mmCIF file of C-alpha atoms and ligand atoms in Angstrom:
data_model
loop_
_atom_site.group_PDB
_atom_site.id
_atom_site.type_symbol
_atom_site.label_atom_id
_atom_site.label_comp_id
_atom_site.label_asym_id
_atom_site.label_seq_id
_atom_site.Cartn_x
_atom_site.Cartn_y
_atom_site.Cartn_z
ATOM 1 C CA MET A 603 -3.692 19.990 -17.626
ATOM 2 C CA ASN A 604 -1.708 21.892 -15.049
ATOM 3 C CA SER A 605 1.427 23.118 -16.799
ATOM 4 C CA ASN A 606 3.309 23.821 -13.563
ATOM 5 C CA ASP A 607 6.933 22.845 -14.373
ATOM 6 C CA ASP A 608 7.407 21.435 -10.876
ATOM 7 C CA ASN A 609 5.284 18.519 -12.035
ATOM 8 C CA LEU A 610 7.210 17.861 -15.255
ATOM 9 C CA LEU A 611 9.515 14.852 -15.102
ATOM 10 C CA GLN A 612 12.196 15.195 -17.767
ATOM 11 C CA SER A 613 13.928 11.929 -18.562
ATOM 12 C CA PRO A 614 15.720 10.607 -21.664
ATOM 13 C CA PHE A 615 12.390 8.960 -22.591
ATOM 14 C CA GLY A 616 10.741 12.400 -22.807
ATOM 15 C CA SER A 617 8.782 14.754 -20.552
ATOM 16 C CA ARG A 618 5.863 13.527 -18.484
ATOM 17 C CA HIS A 619 3.435 15.616 -16.473
ATOM 18 C CA LEU A 620 2.972 13.681 -13.227
ATOM 19 C CA LEU A 621 0.865 14.273 -10.126
ATOM 20 C CA ARG A 622 0.776 12.471 -6.803
ATOM 21 C CA TYR A 623 -2.436 11.065 -5.385
ATOM 22 C CA PRO A 624 -3.766 12.271 -3.026
ATOM 23 C CA LEU A 625 -2.542 15.734 -4.003
ATOM 24 C CA PRO A 626 -0.205 17.001 -1.259
ATOM 25 C CA ALA A 627 -1.533 19.394 1.360
ATOM 26 C CA ARG A 628 -0.335 22.997 1.077
ATOM 27 C CA ALA A 629 2.529 22.426 3.538
ATOM 28 C CA GLN A 630 3.886 19.571 1.421
ATOM 29 C CA GLN A 631 3.425 21.011 -2.029
ATOM 30 C CA SER A 632 7.082 20.626 -2.876
ATOM 31 C CA LEU A 633 6.523 16.841 -2.920
ATOM 32 C CA ARG A 634 6.812 15.531 -6.455
ATOM 33 C CA ALA A 635 5.401 12.369 -7.996
ATOM 34 C CA TRP A 636 8.892 10.946 -8.585
ATOM 35 C CA ASP A 637 12.300 11.010 -6.959
ATOM 36 C CA ALA A 638 15.961 10.637 -7.889
ATOM 37 C CA ALA A 639 15.677 6.825 -7.783
ATOM 38 C CA ASP A 640 13.116 6.975 -10.634
ATOM 39 C CA GLU A 641 15.345 9.386 -12.570
ATOM 40 C CA TYR A 642 18.427 7.196 -12.060
ATOM 41 C CA LEU A 643 16.518 4.113 -13.253
ATOM 42 C CA LEU A 644 15.176 5.870 -16.334
ATOM 43 C CA ARG A 645 18.641 7.189 -17.242
ATOM 44 C CA TRP A 646 20.174 3.721 -16.914
ATOM 45 C CA LEU A 647 17.368 2.013 -18.818
ATOM 46 C CA HIS A 648 17.692 4.512 -21.662
ATOM 47 C CA GLU A 649 21.387 3.650 -21.999
ATOM 48 C CA GLN A 650 20.466 -0.030 -22.489
ATOM 49 C CA ASP A 651 19.001 0.532 -25.973
ATOM 50 C CA LEU A 652 15.838 -1.360 -25.126
ATOM 51 C CA GLN A 653 13.810 -2.864 -27.957
ATOM 52 C CA ALA A 654 10.204 -1.669 -28.138
ATOM 53 C CA CYS A 655 9.130 -5.293 -27.986
ATOM 54 C CA THR A 656 10.481 -6.207 -24.536
ATOM 55 C CA PRO A 657 7.996 -7.843 -22.157
ATOM 56 C CA THR A 658 8.516 -5.745 -19.026
ATOM 57 C CA LEU A 659 7.203 -5.755 -15.477
ATOM 58 C CA VAL A 660 7.422 -2.694 -13.217
ATOM 59 C CA LEU A 661 6.981 -3.409 -9.494
ATOM 60 C CA ASN A 662 5.944 -0.832 -6.863
ATOM 61 C CA ASP A 663 5.944 2.263 -9.082
ATOM 62 C CA GLN A 664 5.156 5.102 -6.666
ATOM 63 C CA PHE A 665 2.911 7.366 -8.752
ATOM 64 C CA GLY A 666 3.509 6.129 -12.301
ATOM 65 C CA ALA A 667 6.829 7.782 -13.239
ATOM 66 C CA LEU A 668 8.249 4.493 -14.558
ATOM 67 C CA THR A 669 5.042 3.119 -16.075
ATOM 68 C CA CYS A 670 4.322 6.414 -17.859
ATOM 69 C CA SER A 671 7.884 6.714 -19.220
ATOM 70 C CA LEU A 672 8.957 3.268 -20.415
ATOM 71 C CA PRO A 673 8.245 2.519 -24.084
ATOM 72 C CA CYS A 674 8.674 -1.301 -23.798
ATOM 73 C CA ARG A 675 5.638 -3.451 -24.516
ATOM 74 C CA PRO A 676 3.872 -5.412 -23.271
ATOM 75 C CA LEU A 677 4.257 -3.492 -20.030
ATOM 76 C CA TRP A 678 2.724 -4.659 -16.753
ATOM 77 C CA SER A 679 2.843 -2.497 -13.635
ATOM 78 C CA GLN A 680 2.101 -4.145 -10.302
ATOM 79 C CA SER A 681 1.370 -2.394 -7.016
ATOM 80 C CA ASP A 682 -0.204 -3.286 -3.681
ATOM 81 C CA SER A 683 -1.393 0.282 -3.219
ATOM 82 C CA TRP A 684 -4.709 1.492 -4.600
ATOM 83 C CA LEU A 685 -3.450 5.087 -4.132
ATOM 84 C CA ALA A 686 -0.330 4.408 -6.215
ATOM 85 C CA GLN A 687 -2.322 2.655 -8.930
ATOM 86 C CA HIS A 688 -4.881 5.432 -9.052
ATOM 87 C CA ALA A 689 -2.120 8.041 -9.422
ATOM 88 C CA CYS A 690 -0.529 5.948 -12.172
ATOM 89 C CA GLN A 691 -3.858 5.538 -13.996
ATOM 90 C CA ARG A 692 -4.581 9.266 -13.851
ATOM 91 C CA ASN A 693 -1.071 10.135 -15.060
ATOM 92 C CA LEU A 694 -1.354 7.641 -17.928
ATOM 93 C CA GLN A 695 -4.623 9.268 -18.979
ATOM 94 C CA GLN A 696 -2.837 12.636 -19.322
ATOM 95 C CA LEU A 697 -0.286 11.283 -21.799
ATOM 96 C CA PRO A 698 -0.737 12.204 -25.439
ATOM 97 C CA ASP A 699 -1.543 9.151 -27.583
ATOM 98 C CA ASN A 700 1.813 7.670 -28.614
ATOM 99 C CA GLY A 701 0.326 4.748 -30.527
ATOM 100 C CA LEU A 702 1.588 2.279 -27.922
ATOM 101 C CA GLU A 703 -0.607 -0.330 -26.314
ATOM 102 C CA GLN A 704 -1.716 0.777 -22.796
ATOM 103 C CA PRO A 705 0.271 -0.635 -19.840
ATOM 104 C CA GLN A 706 -1.695 -3.154 -17.799
ATOM 105 C CA LEU A 707 -2.058 -2.329 -14.106
ATOM 106 C CA LEU A 708 -1.980 -5.380 -11.822
ATOM 107 C CA ASP A 709 -2.674 -5.589 -8.128
ATOM 108 C CA SER A 710 -0.148 -7.266 -5.838
ATOM 109 C CA LEU A 711 -1.872 -10.654 -6.068
ATOM 110 C CA GLN A 712 -1.808 -10.722 -9.890
ATOM 111 C CA TRP A 713 1.189 -11.687 -12.031
ATOM 112 C CA PRO A 714 1.830 -11.741 -15.777
ATOM 113 C CA THR A 715 1.490 -15.233 -17.170
ATOM 114 C CA SER A 716 4.173 -15.022 -19.879
ATOM 115 C CA PRO A 717 7.979 -14.757 -19.511
ATOM 116 C CA LEU A 718 9.621 -11.384 -18.885
ATOM 117 C CA GLN A 719 12.721 -9.854 -20.456
ATOM 118 C CA LEU A 720 12.965 -6.846 -18.160
ATOM 119 C CA VAL A 721 11.946 -6.351 -14.519
ATOM 120 C CA VAL A 722 12.156 -2.866 -12.991
ATOM 121 C CA ILE A 723 11.655 -2.704 -9.228
ATOM 122 C CA ARG A 724 11.212 0.211 -6.825
ATOM 123 C CA LEU A 725 12.363 -1.235 -3.510
ATOM 124 C CA PRO A 726 9.306 -1.322 -1.233
ATOM 125 C CA LYS A 727 9.263 -0.107 2.359
ATOM 126 C CA GLN A 728 8.362 -3.601 3.607
ATOM 127 C CA LEU A 729 11.222 -6.029 3.073
ATOM 128 C CA ALA A 730 8.754 -8.933 3.318
ATOM 129 C CA LEU A 731 6.968 -7.605 0.230
ATOM 130 C CA LEU A 732 10.250 -7.592 -1.693
ATOM 131 C CA GLU A 733 10.985 -11.133 -0.540
ATOM 132 C CA HIS A 734 7.540 -12.317 -1.638
ATOM 133 C CA GLN A 735 7.838 -10.563 -4.990
ATOM 134 C CA LEU A 736 11.252 -12.114 -5.704
ATOM 135 C CA TYR A 737 9.875 -15.604 -5.046
ATOM 136 C CA CYS A 738 6.866 -14.948 -7.302
ATOM 137 C CA LEU A 739 9.127 -13.527 -10.031
ATOM 138 C CA ARG A 740 11.370 -16.591 -10.342
ATOM 139 C CA PRO A 741 9.129 -18.646 -12.632
ATOM 140 C CA LEU A 742 8.743 -15.650 -14.987
ATOM 141 C CA LEU A 743 12.478 -15.075 -15.524
ATOM 142 C CA ALA A 744 15.079 -16.476 -17.904
ATOM 143 C CA ALA A 745 18.850 -16.248 -17.490
ATOM 144 C CA THR A 746 18.772 -13.353 -19.988
ATOM 145 C CA THR A 747 16.089 -11.340 -18.148
ATOM 146 C CA ARG A 748 17.441 -8.045 -16.919
ATOM 147 C CA VAL A 749 16.448 -7.279 -13.322
ATOM 148 C CA VAL A 750 17.161 -3.808 -11.967
ATOM 149 C CA ALA A 751 15.977 -2.265 -8.711
ATOM 150 C CA ALA A 752 16.248 1.253 -7.316
ATOM 151 C CA GLY A 753 15.736 3.101 -4.072
ATOM 152 C CA MET A 754 16.822 6.145 -2.155
ATOM 153 C CA VAL A 755 19.903 5.466 -0.023
ATOM 154 C CA LYS A 756 18.149 6.646 3.179
ATOM 155 C CA HIS A 757 15.332 4.096 2.693
ATOM 156 C CA TRP A 758 17.534 1.285 1.328
ATOM 157 C CA PRO A 759 16.800 -1.886 3.334
ATOM 158 C CA ALA A 760 20.070 -3.333 4.685
ATOM 159 C CA SER A 761 19.330 -6.889 3.565
ATOM 160 C CA ALA A 762 17.820 -6.134 0.129
ATOM 161 C CA GLN A 763 20.892 -7.307 -1.787
ATOM 162 C CA GLN A 764 21.086 -10.471 0.305
ATOM 163 C CA LEU A 765 17.471 -11.281 -0.621
ATOM 164 C CA PHE A 766 18.170 -10.843 -4.340
ATOM 165 C CA GLU A 767 21.212 -13.123 -4.101
ATOM 166 C CA GLN A 768 19.405 -15.745 -2.050
ATOM 167 C CA ILE A 769 16.286 -15.895 -4.212
ATOM 168 C CA LEU A 770 17.281 -14.796 -7.737
ATOM 169 C CA GLY A 771 21.031 -14.688 -8.264
ATOM 170 C CA PRO A 772 24.247 -12.618 -8.101
ATOM 171 C CA SER A 773 23.677 -8.917 -7.582
ATOM 172 C CA HIS A 774 25.670 -5.736 -7.260
ATOM 173 C CA THR A 775 24.835 -2.152 -6.442
ATOM 174 C CA SER A 776 25.814 1.005 -8.313
ATOM 175 C CA LEU A 777 27.457 4.120 -7.006
ATOM 176 C CA ALA A 778 24.987 6.510 -5.445
ATOM 177 C CA TRP A 779 23.663 9.339 -7.643
ATOM 178 C CA LYS A 780 21.650 12.187 -6.071
ATOM 179 C CA LYS A 781 21.303 9.952 -2.966
ATOM 180 C CA ALA A 782 19.739 7.142 -5.039
ATOM 181 C CA ARG A 783 21.187 3.746 -5.853
ATOM 182 C CA LEU A 784 20.556 0.933 -8.353
ATOM 183 C CA LEU A 785 20.855 -2.794 -7.842
ATOM 184 C CA HIS A 786 21.524 -5.126 -10.788
ATOM 185 C CA CYS A 787 20.745 -8.814 -10.545
ATOM 186 C CA THR A 788 21.563 -11.682 -12.893
ATOM 187 C CA PRO A 789 18.898 -14.313 -12.364
ATOM 188 C CA GLN A 790 20.028 -17.893 -12.014
ATOM 189 C CA VAL A 791 16.804 -19.703 -12.598
ATOM 190 C CA SER A 792 16.888 -23.324 -13.645
ATOM 191 C CA GLY A 793 13.083 -23.549 -13.722
ATOM 192 C CA SER A 794 13.098 -26.864 -11.871
ATOM 193 C CA GLN A 795 12.658 -27.296 -8.123
ATOM 194 C CA GLY A 796 15.852 -29.305 -7.760
ATOM 195 C CA GLN A 797 19.222 -28.276 -6.373
ATOM 196 C CA GLY A 798 19.559 -24.568 -5.702
ATOM 197 C CA TRP A 799 15.779 -23.993 -5.637
ATOM 198 C CA PRO A 800 15.358 -21.357 -2.903
ATOM 199 C CA GLY A 801 11.860 -22.521 -1.915
ATOM 200 C CA GLN A 802 8.510 -20.746 -1.803
ATOM 201 C CA SER A 803 7.367 -17.424 -0.483
ATOM 202 C CA PRO A 804 6.748 -17.750 3.269
ATOM 203 C CA TYR A 805 3.757 -15.380 3.012
ATOM 204 C CA PRO A 806 1.040 -15.165 4.127
ATOM 205 C CA ASP A 807 2.311 -15.879 7.640
ATOM 206 C CA HIS A 808 0.160 -16.152 10.786
ATOM 207 C CA TYR A 809 -0.068 -15.343 14.472
ATOM 208 C CA GLN A 810 -2.509 -16.432 17.136
ATOM 209 C CA LEU A 811 -4.270 -13.753 19.169
ATOM 210 C CA PRO A 812 -5.176 -15.150 22.597
ATOM 211 C CA GLN A 813 -8.009 -12.730 23.389
ATOM 212 C CA PRO A 814 -10.243 -12.554 21.463
ATOM 213 C CA PRO A 815 -9.153 -15.944 20.109
ATOM 214 C CA LEU A 816 -8.359 -15.269 16.444
ATOM 215 C CA ARG A 817 -5.777 -16.822 14.141
ATOM 216 C CA LEU A 818 -4.693 -13.995 11.881
ATOM 217 C CA GLY A 819 -2.964 -14.443 8.535
ATOM 218 C CA ASN A 820 -0.995 -11.623 6.930
ATOM 219 C CA HIS A 821 0.032 -11.238 3.325
ATOM 220 C CA ALA A 822 3.569 -9.902 2.835
ATOM 221 C CA ASN A 823 2.822 -6.151 2.798
ATOM 222 C CA LEU A 824 0.779 -6.113 5.985
ATOM 223 C CA PHE A 825 1.276 -3.636 8.794
ATOM 224 C CA SER A 826 2.459 -5.336 12.031
ATOM 225 C CA ARG A 827 2.724 -8.904 10.732
ATOM 226 C CA SER A 828 4.189 -10.627 13.774
ATOM 227 C CA GLY A 829 1.414 -9.588 16.199
ATOM 228 C CA PRO A 830 -1.049 -6.752 16.798
ATOM 229 C CA ASP A 831 0.549 -3.330 17.167
ATOM 230 C CA ILE A 832 0.230 -1.749 20.591
ATOM 231 C CA GLY A 833 -2.482 0.666 19.438
ATOM 232 C CA SER A 834 -4.730 -2.123 18.127
ATOM 233 C CA ARG A 835 -4.027 -4.235 21.232
ATOM 234 C CA PHE A 836 -5.259 -1.375 23.415
ATOM 235 C CA PHE A 837 -8.275 -0.778 21.147
ATOM 236 C CA LEU A 838 -9.262 -4.484 21.443
ATOM 237 C CA GLN A 839 -9.886 -3.947 25.173
ATOM 238 C CA HIS A 840 -12.296 -1.053 24.552
ATOM 239 C CA LEU A 841 -14.104 -1.774 21.295
ATOM 240 C CA PRO A 842 -17.626 -0.381 20.920
ATOM 241 C CA ARG A 843 -20.572 -2.812 21.062
ATOM 242 C CA PRO A 844 -23.100 -1.713 18.443
ATOM 243 C CA ASP A 845 -26.578 -3.284 18.140
ATOM 244 C CA ALA A 846 -27.259 -6.190 15.799
ATOM 245 C CA GLY A 847 -27.889 -4.993 12.241
ATOM 246 C CA ALA A 848 -25.701 -1.872 12.591
ATOM 247 C CA GLU A 849 -23.688 -0.746 9.525
ATOM 248 C CA VAL A 850 -20.102 -0.744 10.776
ATOM 249 C CA ILE A 851 -16.919 0.200 8.908
ATOM 250 C CA ASP A 852 -13.418 -0.998 9.809
ATOM 251 C CA LEU A 853 -11.562 1.849 8.075
ATOM 252 C CA GLY A 854 -7.912 1.001 7.254
ATOM 253 C CA CYS A 855 -8.677 -2.582 8.269
ATOM 254 C CA GLY A 856 -5.216 -4.160 7.755
ATOM 255 C CA ASN A 857 -5.701 -7.867 8.487
ATOM 256 C CA GLY A 858 -9.204 -7.083 9.794
ATOM 257 C CA ILE A 859 -8.313 -7.448 13.471
ATOM 258 C CA LEU A 860 -10.758 -4.804 14.773
ATOM 259 C CA GLY A 861 -13.724 -5.708 12.562
ATOM 260 C CA LEU A 862 -13.218 -9.430 13.198
ATOM 261 C CA ALA A 863 -13.123 -8.937 16.965
ATOM 262 C CA MET A 864 -16.391 -6.969 16.745
ATOM 263 C CA LEU A 865 -17.994 -9.623 14.543
ATOM 264 C CA GLN A 866 -16.880 -12.317 16.942
ATOM 265 C CA ALA A 867 -18.703 -10.472 19.745
ATOM 266 C CA ASN A 868 -21.765 -9.893 17.516
ATOM 267 C CA PRO A 869 -22.023 -11.784 14.206
ATOM 268 C CA GLN A 870 -25.206 -9.838 13.324
ATOM 269 C CA LEU A 871 -23.302 -6.659 12.360
ATOM 270 C CA HIS A 872 -23.092 -5.505 8.739
ATOM 271 C CA MET A 873 -19.319 -5.118 8.627
ATOM 272 C CA HIS A 874 -17.415 -3.295 5.868
ATOM 273 C CA PHE A 875 -13.643 -3.834 5.648
ATOM 274 C CA VAL A 876 -11.838 -0.980 3.846
ATOM 275 C CA ASP A 877 -8.147 -0.609 3.010
ATOM 276 C CA GLU A 878 -6.088 0.867 0.187
ATOM 277 C CA SER A 879 -3.780 -2.193 0.269
ATOM 278 C CA HIS A 880 -4.911 -5.136 -1.839
ATOM 279 C CA MET A 881 -3.001 -7.487 0.442
ATOM 280 C CA ALA A 882 -4.702 -6.056 3.520
ATOM 281 C CA VAL A 883 -8.207 -6.656 2.206
ATOM 282 C CA ALA A 884 -7.218 -10.140 0.950
ATOM 283 C CA SER A 885 -5.831 -10.964 4.431
ATOM 284 C CA ALA A 886 -8.971 -9.696 6.187
ATOM 285 C CA ARG A 887 -11.159 -11.735 3.824
ATOM 286 C CA ASP A 888 -9.129 -14.926 4.441
ATOM 287 C CA ASN A 889 -9.184 -14.269 8.181
ATOM 288 C CA LEU A 890 -12.959 -13.927 8.263
ATOM 289 C CA ALA A 891 -13.358 -17.181 6.315
ATOM 290 C CA HIS A 892 -10.990 -18.993 8.680
ATOM 291 C CA ASN A 893 -12.218 -17.627 12.018
ATOM 292 C CA LEU A 894 -15.904 -16.902 11.457
ATOM 293 C CA PRO A 895 -17.020 -19.082 8.526
ATOM 294 C CA ALA A 896 -20.693 -18.605 9.431
ATOM 295 C CA VAL A 897 -20.453 -14.858 8.702
ATOM 296 C CA THR A 898 -20.932 -14.683 4.962
ATOM 297 C CA ASP A 899 -22.231 -11.193 4.256
ATOM 298 C CA ALA A 900 -19.223 -8.991 5.078
ATOM 299 C CA HIS A 901 -18.297 -6.331 2.510
ATOM 300 C CA TRP A 902 -14.828 -5.732 1.017
ATOM 301 C CA HIS A 903 -13.499 -2.458 -0.361
ATOM 302 C CA VAL A 904 -10.027 -1.739 -1.761
ATOM 303 C CA ASP A 905 -10.297 2.028 -2.018
ATOM 304 C CA ASP A 906 -9.091 5.400 -0.803
ATOM 305 C CA GLY A 907 -10.920 5.831 2.508
ATOM 306 C CA LEU A 908 -14.695 6.027 2.158
ATOM 307 C CA ARG A 909 -14.788 7.566 -1.340
ATOM 308 C CA SER A 910 -17.357 5.056 -2.572
ATOM 309 C CA PHE A 911 -19.681 5.181 0.481
ATOM 310 C CA ALA A 912 -22.897 7.214 0.408
ATOM 311 C CA ASP A 913 -23.432 10.133 2.807
ATOM 312 C CA ASN A 914 -25.297 9.287 6.048
ATOM 313 C CA SER A 915 -25.085 5.523 5.481
ATOM 314 C CA ALA A 916 -23.142 4.096 8.473
ATOM 315 C CA ASP A 917 -23.735 3.794 12.216
ATOM 316 C CA LEU A 918 -20.148 3.322 13.352
ATOM 317 C CA VAL A 919 -16.599 3.714 11.992
ATOM 318 C CA VAL A 920 -13.605 2.204 13.835
ATOM 319 C CA ASN A 921 -10.184 3.419 12.805
ATOM 320 C CA ASN A 922 -6.517 2.932 13.683
ATOM 321 C CA PRO A 923 -5.246 5.554 11.217
ATOM 322 C CA PRO A 924 -2.084 5.315 9.087
ATOM 323 C CA PHE A 925 0.795 7.675 9.770
ATOM 324 C CA HIS A 926 2.604 7.504 6.445
ATOM 325 C CA GLN A 927 2.046 7.188 2.710
ATOM 326 C CA GLN A 928 4.992 5.322 1.191
ATOM 327 C CA ALA A 929 8.059 7.097 2.620
ATOM 328 C CA VAL A 930 6.227 10.297 3.600
ATOM 329 C CA VAL A 931 5.210 10.510 7.260
ATOM 330 C CA GLY A 932 2.269 12.764 8.130
ATOM 331 C CA ASP A 933 -1.335 12.955 9.242
ATOM 332 C CA HIS A 934 -2.840 13.836 5.848
ATOM 333 C CA LEU A 935 -4.383 10.368 5.351
ATOM 334 C CA ALA A 936 -5.789 10.308 8.901
ATOM 335 C CA ARG A 937 -7.359 13.734 8.458
ATOM 336 C CA GLN A 938 -8.999 12.659 5.206
ATOM 337 C CA MET A 939 -10.322 9.526 6.966
ATOM 338 C CA PHE A 940 -11.917 11.641 9.707
ATOM 339 C CA ARG A 941 -13.579 13.888 7.099
ATOM 340 C CA ASP A 942 -14.816 10.811 5.213
ATOM 341 C CA ALA A 943 -16.212 9.288 8.412
ATOM 342 C CA HIS A 944 -18.032 12.506 9.275
ATOM 343 C CA ARG A 945 -19.674 12.573 5.845
ATOM 344 C CA VAL A 946 -20.605 8.867 5.812
ATOM 345 C CA LEU A 947 -21.964 8.561 9.369
ATOM 346 C CA ARG A 948 -25.682 8.987 10.001
ATOM 347 C CA PRO A 949 -26.700 11.652 12.534
ATOM 348 C CA GLY A 950 -25.980 10.029 15.913
ATOM 349 C CA GLY A 951 -23.399 7.681 14.325
ATOM 350 C CA GLU A 952 -19.953 7.495 15.940
ATOM 351 C CA LEU A 953 -16.309 7.454 14.897
ATOM 352 C CA TRP A 954 -13.954 5.609 17.291
ATOM 353 C CA VAL A 955 -10.229 6.198 16.783
ATOM 354 C CA VAL A 956 -7.157 4.812 18.515
ATOM 355 C CA ALA A 957 -4.141 7.092 18.215
ATOM 356 C CA ASN A 958 -0.891 8.090 19.735
ATOM 357 C CA ARG A 959 -1.700 10.630 22.421
ATOM 358 C CA HIS A 960 0.848 13.197 21.166
ATOM 359 C CA LEU A 961 -0.852 13.519 17.755
ATOM 360 C CA GLY A 962 -3.584 15.699 19.257
ATOM 361 C CA TYR A 963 -6.366 14.126 17.186
ATOM 362 C CA HIS A 964 -8.961 15.038 19.831
ATOM 363 C CA LEU A 965 -8.659 18.703 18.743
ATOM 364 C CA ARG A 966 -9.187 17.782 15.123
ATOM 365 C CA LEU A 967 -12.228 15.625 15.932
ATOM 366 C CA GLN A 968 -13.638 18.297 18.232
ATOM 367 C CA THR A 969 -13.436 20.832 15.380
ATOM 368 C CA LEU A 970 -14.928 18.470 12.806
ATOM 369 C CA PHE A 971 -17.694 16.855 14.891
ATOM 370 C CA GLY A 972 -18.247 19.540 17.522
ATOM 371 C CA ASN A 973 -17.549 16.961 20.253
ATOM 372 C CA CYS A 974 -14.945 14.377 21.226
ATOM 373 C CA THR A 975 -14.757 12.115 24.276
ATOM 374 C CA THR A 976 -11.791 10.109 25.530
ATOM 375 C CA VAL A 977 -13.066 6.560 26.030
ATOM 376 C CA ALA A 978 -9.783 5.241 27.469
ATOM 377 C CA GLY A 979 -6.144 6.221 27.641
ATOM 378 C CA ASN A 980 -2.767 4.989 28.767
ATOM 379 C CA SER A 981 0.643 6.644 28.760
ATOM 380 C CA LYS A 982 0.952 6.291 24.967
ATOM 381 C CA PHE A 983 -2.490 5.891 23.388
ATOM 382 C CA VAL A 984 -5.979 7.322 23.565
ATOM 383 C CA ILE A 985 -9.247 5.974 22.247
ATOM 384 C CA LEU A 986 -11.409 8.827 21.060
ATOM 385 C CA ARG A 987 -15.126 8.872 20.265
ATOM 386 C CA ALA A 988 -16.847 11.575 18.239
ATOM 387 C CA ALA A 989 -20.572 11.530 17.433
ATOM 388 C CA LYS A 990 -22.132 13.147 14.359
ATOM 389 C CA ALA A 991 -24.742 15.757 15.297
HETATM 390 C C1 LIG B 1348 -2.160 1.641 11.357
HETATM 391 S S1 LIG B 1348 -2.742 0.504 10.140
HETATM 392 C C2 LIG B 1348 -4.127 -0.254 11.009
HETATM 393 C C3 LIG B 1348 -4.444 -1.662 10.566
HETATM 394 C C4 LIG B 1348 -5.470 -2.393 11.440
HETATM 395 N N1 LIG B 1348 -6.738 -1.709 11.441
HETATM 396 C C5 LIG B 1348 -4.952 -2.543 12.855
HETATM 397 O O1 LIG B 1348 -5.531 -1.929 13.755
HETATM 398 O O2 LIG B 1348 -3.975 -3.269 13.060
HETATM 399 C C6 LIG B 1348 -3.496 1.623 8.986
HETATM 400 C C7 LIG B 1348 -4.099 0.961 7.756
HETATM 401 O O3 LIG B 1348 -4.654 1.994 6.931
HETATM 402 C C8 LIG B 1348 -4.468 1.625 5.581
HETATM 403 N N2 LIG B 1348 -4.576 2.834 4.737
HETATM 404 C C9 LIG B 1348 -3.626 3.771 4.502
HETATM 405 N N3 LIG B 1348 -4.119 4.727 3.692
HETATM 406 C C10 LIG B 1348 -5.398 4.396 3.415
HETATM 407 C C11 LIG B 1348 -6.422 4.994 2.634
HETATM 408 N N4 LIG B 1348 -6.220 6.154 1.990
HETATM 409 N N5 LIG B 1348 -7.614 4.366 2.554
HETATM 410 C C12 LIG B 1348 -7.832 3.199 3.198
HETATM 411 N N6 LIG B 1348 -6.895 2.592 3.958
HETATM 412 C C13 LIG B 1348 -5.700 3.177 4.076
HETATM 413 C C14 LIG B 1348 -3.092 0.966 5.567
HETATM 414 O O4 LIG B 1348 -2.920 0.155 4.421
HETATM 415 C C15 LIG B 1348 -3.112 0.183 6.882
HETATM 416 O O5 LIG B 1348 -3.583 -1.129 6.690
#
């Protein structure tokens, strides 16, 4: 275990050695696996004199700071992010045995089945995810359930409190502490669907793509839910056309828009859809079933990039890379994706990337692959192709 004190979270529940996943690049090594919002939450929760036997759900823990610290059991911890869950799992494994039952990690489509007494929420970046989660929480709450949320003031969504009040009940926010804030909510849940019932989650929602004709559904945490983002729209006009039987990977597939468009043009491809978001892969799977029901042998991977793919196993990777992990903006995930693609492609196999022109990804691909061609470009985006030697 690395005993570097920078990685030691000290809270009233004790000290926890916590690491992010992926580990930050050298330039970002000051990034810790928790922030002041986690510390504020833990301080407040400690003051509540919680009983050990308090059925508790943690939502959207970033790297496990809350899940690793709270002593309440049973403890469920739900996240849409494979990266966040993996960090949490690894941090839990480093804890000395405290005799407590292990927390149960749930993905964003799984919910506890028994009532909760405490719900601890890190406000997510996507407000739609919060909205969906609040609707799904309702049936699990009683009037006595404590619901507390936290976030950093600079990332605090303007309408978060309104959503809590509309869906769960009266809410108020705390004073800021170290630029973090808490929100306390008193659920008003009658349990019946009569007067005052706020309705159902509106997610997944849908949009219709005119060309290629695809009806695309998006679970709540999806990137660009109201229509394709401008990068993907541009990519759709220039997608590669591999031969039937080719092993193709839609890396960071989101709702599957790129892979589905390629399958629509050629249903004989062996298409792999990969994303670290559980909701993304679930959306892509639903979208394939709805739009191309005859294609039954697509492959689904919730994972960090191409970790689980063998070397030299694919003919083509298409990629519209992410530009942030949670609140941290940067190209570290994109760079890892390019390295993964280079490893996984067969000699002669190609990586096609759509990216903002100013990011300079052609230089990176040129260094990694020894070649890089611009397939198309406009004032904002470029589509780059690099072939493995
Ligand atoms: C810019 S979006 C592109 C989505 C879709 N391909 C499109 O063109 O609309 C990037 C996607 O990468 C996913 N992603 C981020 N980090 C990832 C990782 N480490 N491994 C796999 N997917 C990741 C995000 O969840 C997101 O869906």
